Amino acid sequence: MLPLPELQCRIGAFLVGREAEVPARGNGLDAARRLQVYRNNMRINLTEALSAVYPVTRRLVGEEFFTAVAWDYIQAHPSHSGNIQDYGGAFPRFLAGYGPASSLPYLSDVAALEWRHLESALAPPHRPLDVNALAKVPEERQPGLRFRLQPAARILCSPHPVLSIWEYCQTVAPESDLDIDRPGECVLFARPGLDVCMRRLTSGEYSFLHQLGRGETFEAACLKALETEPEFDVARRFTALVQEEILTEFYQ
């Protein structure tokens, strides 16, 4: 009889489709035939999990192609968590190197958008920024303030119009064709309430939020935003980010 760790490794390899000899046990029935049931169930469950997270990706490639790429992904990236919601994080990177999808260069970034949407939805709650406390900070200290973004905040910048593609796929029967050669988009994800919101960022907004997210000071973030986008309206955009609950804490 094989040691338990080796037996478990062989069974795991068999379930994800790798060749592995699993010895018969008990009454001597073919172990491979019995384990095939579990392999099929695992394949179906993980494919359904990917399908739930990546509905737009599935729509772009079609059901048959998505099922095939999902099984290839499952073989390359078996689940290592007991929580099914953790599964699929590496799918966008997998698609980026997946030969049969090479004619769709935007596909991996669309998948990345869908994964960030899920991360934002599952992020812990937050408290809005205390604007009264912020107003009491002396003027000379304000440039040195640092701000934290809400836990659900995510940013995705792509050379492709990923949010436009996502929006296009939300309609049952689009009336016009989508121009995938449009300029790339930078997308902000946030959850001010119960639902995830996505919107496009200007280059200045991206620079501003990116610097704050790295822990840079308010002054440094403003300078970078103005360097990127000279027309960036600091006061107006900062107020909007507070109202949208993107910025939730400040510290020195």
Short mmCIF file of C-alpha atoms in Angstrom, two decimals:
data_model
loop_
_atom_site.label_atom_id
_atom_site.label_comp_id
_atom_site.label_asym_id
_atom_site.label_seq_id
_atom_site.Cartn_x
_atom_site.Cartn_y
_atom_site.Cartn_z
CA MET A 1 0.00 0.00 0.00
CA LEU A 2 1.28 3.47 -0.90
CA PRO A 3 1.97 6.02 1.86
CA LEU A 4 -0.96 8.40 2.24
CA PRO A 5 0.86 11.57 0.94
CA GLU A 6 1.93 9.76 -2.25
CA LEU A 7 -1.55 8.33 -2.75
CA GLN A 8 -3.07 11.79 -2.34
CA CYS A 9 -0.63 13.25 -4.89
CA ARG A 10 -1.50 10.56 -7.40
CA ILE A 11 -5.21 11.06 -6.93
CA GLY A 12 -4.81 14.83 -7.28
CA ALA A 13 -2.82 14.42 -10.49
CA PHE A 14 -5.45 12.06 -11.88
CA LEU A 15 -8.30 14.46 -11.09
CA VAL A 16 -6.76 17.31 -13.08
CA GLY A 17 -6.14 15.07 -16.06
CA ARG A 18 -2.50 14.19 -15.61
CA GLU A 19 -1.39 10.64 -16.12
CA ALA A 20 -1.09 8.93 -12.76
CA GLU A 21 -1.43 5.32 -11.74
CA VAL A 22 -3.85 4.94 -8.85
CA PRO A 23 -3.81 1.48 -7.27
CA ALA A 24 -7.04 -0.42 -6.76
CA ARG A 25 -8.32 -0.61 -3.20
CA GLY A 26 -11.02 -2.47 -1.36
CA ASN A 27 -12.75 -4.99 -3.63
CA GLY A 28 -10.25 -4.45 -6.43
CA LEU A 29 -12.50 -2.41 -8.75
CA ASP A 30 -10.74 -0.23 -11.28
CA ALA A 31 -9.76 2.88 -9.30
CA ALA A 32 -9.46 5.00 -12.42
CA ARG A 33 -13.06 4.29 -13.40
CA ARG A 34 -14.30 5.18 -9.94
CA LEU A 35 -12.22 8.37 -9.77
CA GLN A 36 -13.46 9.43 -13.20
CA VAL A 37 -16.74 10.39 -11.54
CA TYR A 38 -14.93 12.81 -9.22
CA ARG A 39 -12.83 14.15 -12.09
CA ASN A 40 -15.92 14.96 -14.12
CA ASN A 41 -17.66 16.59 -11.17
CA MET A 42 -14.58 18.67 -10.37
CA ARG A 43 -14.23 19.73 -13.99
CA ILE A 44 -17.88 20.79 -14.17
CA ASN A 45 -17.80 22.66 -10.84
CA LEU A 46 -14.61 24.59 -11.60
CA THR A 47 -15.75 25.40 -15.13
CA GLU A 48 -19.00 26.75 -13.71
CA ALA A 49 -17.03 28.78 -11.18
CA LEU A 50 -14.94 30.34 -13.97
CA SER A 51 -18.05 30.93 -16.03
CA ALA A 52 -19.68 32.80 -13.14
CA VAL A 53 -16.65 35.07 -12.70
CA TYR A 54 -15.96 35.63 -16.40
CA PRO A 55 -19.34 35.91 -18.18
CA VAL A 56 -18.14 38.59 -20.61
CA THR A 57 -15.03 36.61 -21.48
CA ARG A 58 -17.27 33.60 -22.12
CA ARG A 59 -19.56 35.64 -24.33
CA LEU A 60 -16.65 36.97 -26.37
CA VAL A 61 -15.28 33.52 -27.21
CA GLY A 62 -18.43 31.42 -27.13
CA GLU A 63 -19.49 28.55 -24.89
CA GLU A 64 -17.53 25.79 -26.65
CA PHE A 65 -14.23 27.68 -26.71
CA PHE A 66 -14.65 28.83 -23.12
CA THR A 67 -15.26 25.27 -21.91
CA ALA A 68 -12.11 24.12 -23.70
CA VAL A 69 -9.91 26.90 -22.33
CA ALA A 70 -11.40 26.41 -18.86
CA TRP A 71 -10.36 22.74 -18.83
CA ASP A 72 -6.86 23.63 -20.03
CA TYR A 73 -6.67 26.19 -17.21
CA ILE A 74 -7.94 23.72 -14.62
CA GLN A 75 -5.23 21.26 -15.61
CA ALA A 76 -2.54 23.95 -15.37
CA HIS A 77 -3.93 25.64 -12.25
CA PRO A 78 -5.74 23.20 -9.94
CA SER A 79 -7.63 24.70 -7.03
CA HIS A 80 -5.66 25.08 -3.80
CA SER A 81 -8.45 26.56 -1.68
CA GLY A 82 -11.58 25.26 -0.07
CA ASN A 83 -13.34 28.49 -1.06
CA ILE A 84 -14.58 28.35 -4.65
CA GLN A 85 -14.56 32.17 -4.79
CA ASP A 86 -10.76 32.10 -4.62
CA TYR A 87 -10.53 30.19 -7.87
CA GLY A 88 -9.66 31.82 -11.17
CA GLY A 89 -7.27 34.62 -10.22
CA ALA A 90 -4.60 33.47 -12.67
CA PHE A 91 -7.06 33.07 -15.55
CA PRO A 92 -6.30 36.48 -17.16
CA ARG A 93 -2.56 35.74 -17.23
CA PHE A 94 -3.29 32.27 -18.59
CA LEU A 95 -5.33 33.77 -21.43
CA ALA A 96 -2.51 36.19 -22.26
CA GLY A 97 -0.28 33.23 -23.13
CA TYR A 98 -2.98 30.96 -24.57
CA GLY A 99 -2.19 30.33 -28.21
CA PRO A 100 -5.73 29.66 -29.50
CA ALA A 101 -6.80 33.09 -28.13
CA SER A 102 -3.94 35.03 -29.73
CA SER A 103 -6.29 36.62 -32.28
CA LEU A 104 -8.10 38.38 -29.41
CA PRO A 105 -5.34 40.51 -27.81
CA TYR A 106 -7.83 42.30 -25.56
CA LEU A 107 -9.27 39.10 -24.07
CA SER A 108 -6.89 38.77 -21.11
CA ASP A 109 -7.47 42.39 -20.07
CA VAL A 110 -11.24 41.94 -20.24
CA ALA A 111 -10.82 38.92 -17.98
CA ALA A 112 -8.62 41.01 -15.66
CA LEU A 113 -11.43 43.56 -15.47
CA GLU A 114 -13.89 40.85 -14.45
CA TRP A 115 -11.55 39.49 -11.78
CA ARG A 116 -11.03 42.96 -10.29
CA HIS A 117 -14.79 43.41 -10.27
CA LEU A 118 -15.07 40.25 -8.15
CA GLU A 119 -12.25 41.38 -5.82
CA SER A 120 -14.00 44.70 -5.34
CA ALA A 121 -17.31 42.99 -4.60
CA LEU A 122 -15.72 40.75 -1.94
CA ALA A 123 -13.60 43.44 -0.27
CA PRO A 124 -14.38 44.34 3.37
CA PRO A 125 -16.60 47.36 4.12
CA HIS A 126 -15.23 50.81 4.91
CA ARG A 127 -16.18 54.00 6.68
CA PRO A 128 -16.46 57.25 4.72
CA LEU A 129 -13.73 59.81 5.24
CA ASP A 130 -14.31 62.07 8.26
CA VAL A 131 -14.54 65.41 6.46
CA ASN A 132 -15.01 67.32 9.73
CA ALA A 133 -11.72 65.97 11.07
CA LEU A 134 -10.05 66.75 7.75
CA ALA A 135 -11.29 70.35 7.86
CA LYS A 136 -9.59 70.80 11.25
CA VAL A 137 -6.13 69.94 9.91
CA PRO A 138 -4.00 73.14 9.88
CA GLU A 139 -3.34 74.47 6.39
CA GLU A 140 0.43 74.12 6.71
CA ARG A 141 0.06 70.38 7.40
CA GLN A 142 -2.33 69.61 4.55
CA PRO A 143 0.30 69.11 1.78
CA GLY A 144 1.93 66.37 3.87
CA LEU A 145 -1.25 64.38 4.45
CA ARG A 146 -1.51 60.85 3.12
CA PHE A 147 -4.77 59.12 2.21
CA ARG A 148 -5.93 55.52 2.13
CA LEU A 149 -8.21 54.22 -0.57
CA GLN A 150 -11.27 52.14 0.29
CA PRO A 151 -10.52 48.39 0.46
CA ALA A 152 -12.65 47.75 -2.63
CA ALA A 153 -10.73 50.23 -4.80
CA ARG A 154 -8.95 48.74 -7.79
CA ILE A 155 -7.42 50.24 -10.94
CA LEU A 156 -6.89 48.57 -14.29
CA CYS A 157 -5.13 50.31 -17.17
CA SER A 158 -5.22 48.62 -20.55
CA PRO A 159 -4.15 49.50 -24.10
CA HIS A 160 -7.58 48.21 -25.11
CA PRO A 161 -11.06 49.74 -24.49
CA VAL A 162 -11.87 47.11 -21.86
CA LEU A 163 -14.72 48.91 -20.12
CA SER A 164 -16.34 49.74 -23.46
CA ILE A 165 -16.12 46.04 -24.39
CA TRP A 166 -17.64 45.07 -21.04
CA GLU A 167 -20.48 47.60 -21.47
CA TYR A 168 -21.09 46.42 -25.02
CA CYS A 169 -21.51 42.85 -23.83
CA GLN A 170 -24.13 43.80 -21.23
CA THR A 171 -26.74 44.31 -23.93
CA VAL A 172 -28.69 41.34 -25.20
CA ALA A 173 -28.44 42.34 -28.85
CA PRO A 174 -26.06 45.27 -29.52
CA GLU A 175 -27.34 47.60 -32.23
CA SER A 176 -23.90 48.47 -33.58
CA ASP A 177 -20.46 46.93 -33.83
CA LEU A 178 -17.87 47.80 -31.22
CA ASP A 179 -14.72 49.50 -32.43
CA ILE A 180 -12.02 47.56 -30.58
CA ASP A 181 -9.39 49.85 -32.09
CA ARG A 182 -10.52 52.70 -29.85
CA PRO A 183 -7.98 54.13 -27.38
CA GLY A 184 -7.15 52.14 -24.28
CA GLU A 185 -8.96 52.79 -21.03
CA CYS A 186 -7.99 53.12 -17.38
CA VAL A 187 -10.77 51.87 -15.09
CA LEU A 188 -11.47 52.60 -11.44
CA PHE A 189 -13.39 50.01 -9.40
CA ALA A 190 -15.06 50.99 -6.15
CA ARG A 191 -17.96 50.00 -3.91
CA PRO A 192 -19.50 53.07 -2.31
CA GLY A 193 -22.61 51.06 -1.46
CA LEU A 194 -23.62 47.47 -2.06
CA ASP A 195 -22.77 47.38 -5.75
CA VAL A 196 -19.44 47.69 -7.53
CA CYS A 197 -19.06 50.79 -9.68
CA MET A 198 -16.65 51.10 -12.59
CA ARG A 199 -15.72 54.30 -14.36
CA ARG A 200 -13.01 55.59 -16.64
CA LEU A 201 -10.13 57.61 -15.27
CA THR A 202 -8.32 60.44 -16.99
CA SER A 203 -4.52 60.29 -17.01
CA GLY A 204 -4.42 62.87 -14.22
CA GLU A 205 -6.88 60.99 -12.05
CA TYR A 206 -4.92 57.80 -12.51
CA SER A 207 -1.64 59.48 -11.54
CA PHE A 208 -3.28 61.13 -8.52
CA LEU A 209 -4.81 57.90 -7.20
CA HIS A 210 -1.78 55.80 -8.03
CA GLN A 211 0.47 58.09 -5.99
CA LEU A 212 -1.92 58.17 -3.03
CA GLY A 213 -2.30 54.39 -3.19
CA ARG A 214 1.50 54.10 -2.91
CA GLY A 215 1.46 56.18 0.26
CA GLU A 216 2.76 59.40 -1.30
CA THR A 217 1.75 62.76 0.17
CA PHE A 218 -1.14 64.83 -1.09
CA GLU A 219 1.32 67.38 -2.46
CA ALA A 220 3.32 64.76 -4.35
CA ALA A 221 0.15 63.25 -5.80
CA CYS A 222 -1.06 66.66 -6.97
CA LEU A 223 2.26 67.46 -8.64
CA LYS A 224 2.30 64.11 -10.47
CA ALA A 225 -1.29 64.54 -11.62
CA LEU A 226 -0.61 68.04 -12.96
CA GLU A 227 2.53 66.81 -14.67
CA THR A 228 0.50 64.12 -16.42
CA GLU A 229 -2.58 66.26 -17.09
CA PRO A 230 -1.91 70.04 -16.87
CA GLU A 231 -5.67 70.79 -16.82
CA PHE A 232 -6.23 68.52 -13.80
CA ASP A 233 -8.58 70.31 -11.37
CA VAL A 234 -7.23 69.24 -7.99
CA ALA A 235 -10.00 70.69 -5.84
CA ARG A 236 -12.85 69.35 -7.96
CA ARG A 237 -11.39 65.86 -8.38
CA PHE A 238 -10.40 65.56 -4.73
CA THR A 239 -13.93 66.52 -3.67
CA ALA A 240 -15.39 63.95 -6.06
CA LEU A 241 -13.13 61.20 -4.74
CA VAL A 242 -14.23 61.96 -1.18
CA GLN A 243 -17.90 62.00 -2.20
CA GLU A 244 -17.47 58.71 -4.04
CA GLU A 245 -15.85 57.31 -0.86
CA ILE A 246 -12.71 56.36 -2.78
CA LEU A 247 -10.63 58.15 -0.14
CA THR A 248 -11.61 56.93 3.32
CA GLU A 249 -8.80 57.79 5.76
CA PHE A 250 -6.04 60.32 6.14
CA TYR A 251 -2.86 60.34 8.20
CA GLN A 252 0.39 62.30 8.45
#
